[in-house]
Short mmCIF file of C-alpha atoms in Angstrom, two decimals:
data_model
loop_
_atom_site.label_atom_id
_atom_site.label_comp_id
_atom_site.label_asym_id
_atom_site.label_seq_id
_atom_site.Cartn_x
_atom_site.Cartn_y
_atom_site.Cartn_z
CA UNK Z 294 0.24 0.08 -0.07
CA UNK Z 295 1.53 3.38 -1.52
CA UNK Z 296 1.65 5.73 1.86
CA UNK Z 297 3.10 9.41 1.84
CA UNK Z 298 2.61 10.85 5.85
CA UNK Z 299 3.17 14.62 5.76
CA UNK Z 300 4.57 16.00 9.50
CA UNK Z 301 5.34 18.96 10.67
CA UNK Z 302 3.23 21.57 10.04
CA UNK Z 303 1.41 24.32 12.22
CA UNK Z 304 0.71 27.25 13.52
CA UNK Z 305 3.79 30.52 13.49
CA UNK Z 306 4.62 33.81 13.95
CA UNK Z 307 5.93 35.22 10.88
CA UNK Z 308 9.87 35.58 10.52
CA UNK Z 309 9.40 31.74 11.66
CA UNK Z 310 10.65 28.33 11.08
CA UNK Z 311 9.58 24.75 10.30
CA UNK Z 312 10.27 21.90 8.95
CA UNK Z 313 7.95 19.78 7.22
CA UNK Z 314 8.40 15.56 6.55
CA UNK Z 315 7.10 13.08 4.49
CA UNK Z 316 8.06 9.48 5.58
CA UNK Z 317 7.13 7.27 2.25
CA UNK Z 318 6.18 3.38 1.58
CA UNK Z 319 5.02 1.33 -0.56
CA UNK Z 320 6.98 2.30 -3.71
CA UNK Z 321 10.82 2.34 -4.68
CA UNK Z 322 11.56 6.39 -3.25
CA UNK Z 323 14.85 6.18 -4.74
CA UNK Z 324 13.31 5.88 -8.36
CA UNK Z 325 11.20 9.07 -7.68
CA UNK Z 326 11.50 12.51 -7.64
CA UNK Z 327 9.71 13.82 -5.18
CA UNK Z 328 7.97 17.63 -5.07
CA UNK Z 329 6.64 19.82 -2.65
CA UNK Z 330 3.17 21.06 -3.59
CA UNK Z 331 1.11 24.37 -1.48
CA UNK Z 332 -2.81 25.22 -1.66
CA UNK Z 333 -4.24 28.13 0.23
CA UNK Z 334 -7.86 28.93 0.18
CA UNK Z 335 -9.42 30.64 -2.70
CA UNK Z 336 -5.74 29.95 -4.72
CA UNK Z 337 -4.46 27.51 -7.55
CA UNK Z 338 -2.09 24.00 -6.61
CA UNK Z 339 1.30 25.65 -6.56
CA UNK Z 340 4.52 23.69 -7.15
CA UNK Z 341 7.10 24.72 -4.41
CA UNK Z 342 10.00 22.62 -4.32
CA UNK Z 343 11.59 19.33 -6.53
CA UNK Z 344 13.94 17.53 -6.12
CA UNK Z 345 15.77 14.56 -8.56
CA UNK Z 346 15.72 11.04 -7.42
CA UNK Z 347 19.40 11.19 -5.90
CA UNK Z 348 19.02 14.71 -4.83
CA UNK Z 349 21.44 16.27 -7.66
CA UNK Z 350 19.02 18.43 -8.75
CA UNK Z 351 16.58 20.96 -7.37
CA UNK Z 352 14.01 23.94 -8.58
CA UNK Z 353 12.50 26.25 -5.93
CA UNK Z 354 9.47 28.42 -6.98
CA UNK Z 355 10.01 32.09 -7.07
CA UNK Z 356 8.20 32.97 -4.10
CA UNK Z 357 10.22 30.83 -1.40
CA UNK Z 358 14.05 30.59 -2.94
CA UNK Z 359 15.85 31.90 -0.83
CA UNK Z 360 13.81 30.22 2.33
CA UNK Z 361 13.02 26.94 1.41
CA UNK Z 362 15.16 23.88 1.09
CA UNK Z 363 13.74 20.47 0.04
CA UNK Z 364 15.98 17.46 1.18
CA UNK Z 365 15.67 13.66 0.93
CA UNK Z 366 17.09 10.51 2.83
CA UNK Z 367 16.58 7.82 0.82
CA UNK Z 368 18.10 4.76 3.05
CA UNK Z 369 15.21 6.57 5.39
CA UNK Z 370 12.44 7.19 2.19
CA UNK Z 371 12.12 10.91 3.53
CA UNK Z 372 12.04 14.33 2.06
CA UNK Z 373 12.43 17.53 3.90
CA UNK Z 374 11.54 20.74 3.59
CA UNK Z 375 12.90 23.17 5.26
CA UNK Z 376 10.81 26.91 5.71
CA UNK Z 377 12.63 29.74 6.69
CA UNK Z 378 11.05 33.27 7.13
CA UNK Z 379 8.04 31.96 6.87
CA UNK Z 380 5.33 34.45 5.86
CA UNK Z 381 1.54 35.15 6.08
CA UNK Z 382 1.42 33.93 2.42
CA UNK Z 383 3.01 31.09 3.06
CA UNK Z 384 0.23 30.12 4.62
CA UNK Z 385 -1.41 26.71 2.82
CA UNK Z 386 -2.33 23.33 3.26
CA UNK Z 387 1.00 22.15 1.92
CA UNK Z 388 1.59 18.42 -0.09
CA UNK Z 389 4.24 15.75 -0.28
CA UNK Z 390 3.82 14.02 -3.82
CA UNK Z 391 5.89 11.62 -5.60
CA UNK Z 392 6.87 11.26 -9.49
CA UNK Z 393 7.65 8.54 -11.19
CA UNK Z 394 5.90 5.21 -13.36
CA UNK Z 395 2.79 6.46 -10.98
CA UNK Z 396 2.10 9.43 -9.39
CA UNK Z 397 1.02 9.89 -5.53
CA UNK Z 398 -0.05 12.39 -2.43
CA UNK Z 399 -0.29 12.43 -0.10
CA UNK Z 400 -3.28 14.21 2.53
CA UNK Z 401 -1.49 17.06 3.41
CA UNK Z 402 0.05 19.65 6.82
CA UNK Z 403 -1.79 22.74 7.09
CA UNK Z 404 1.07 25.59 7.53
CA UNK Z 405 -0.65 28.42 9.08
CA UNK Z 406 1.62 32.15 9.24
CA UNK Z 407 0.15 34.14 11.79
CA UNK Z 408 1.11 36.85 15.23
#
């Protein structure tokens, strides 16, 4: 059974940091590129960050460049999103996705940036 389980979301003040984690199971993790998407109320889903299978390549949305860092641990089947200098506009549900032979999505974790 394929699972992507996100954790680490919550409420944080502007300027703060959060680290999202995504635990993968049920598929060959090392063969899949991984993404973090987000969706805010009333807005379209946005690709936030991408990492290639062996972590050789990463890509970020312009809105998060220099603030967010995606990483992965193929041995642990984990992908992470370190989010620093958070802004209210980063408030959204964040989804972990796997891209390969098939595409898989997690259930999402809420991130709220507010004072």
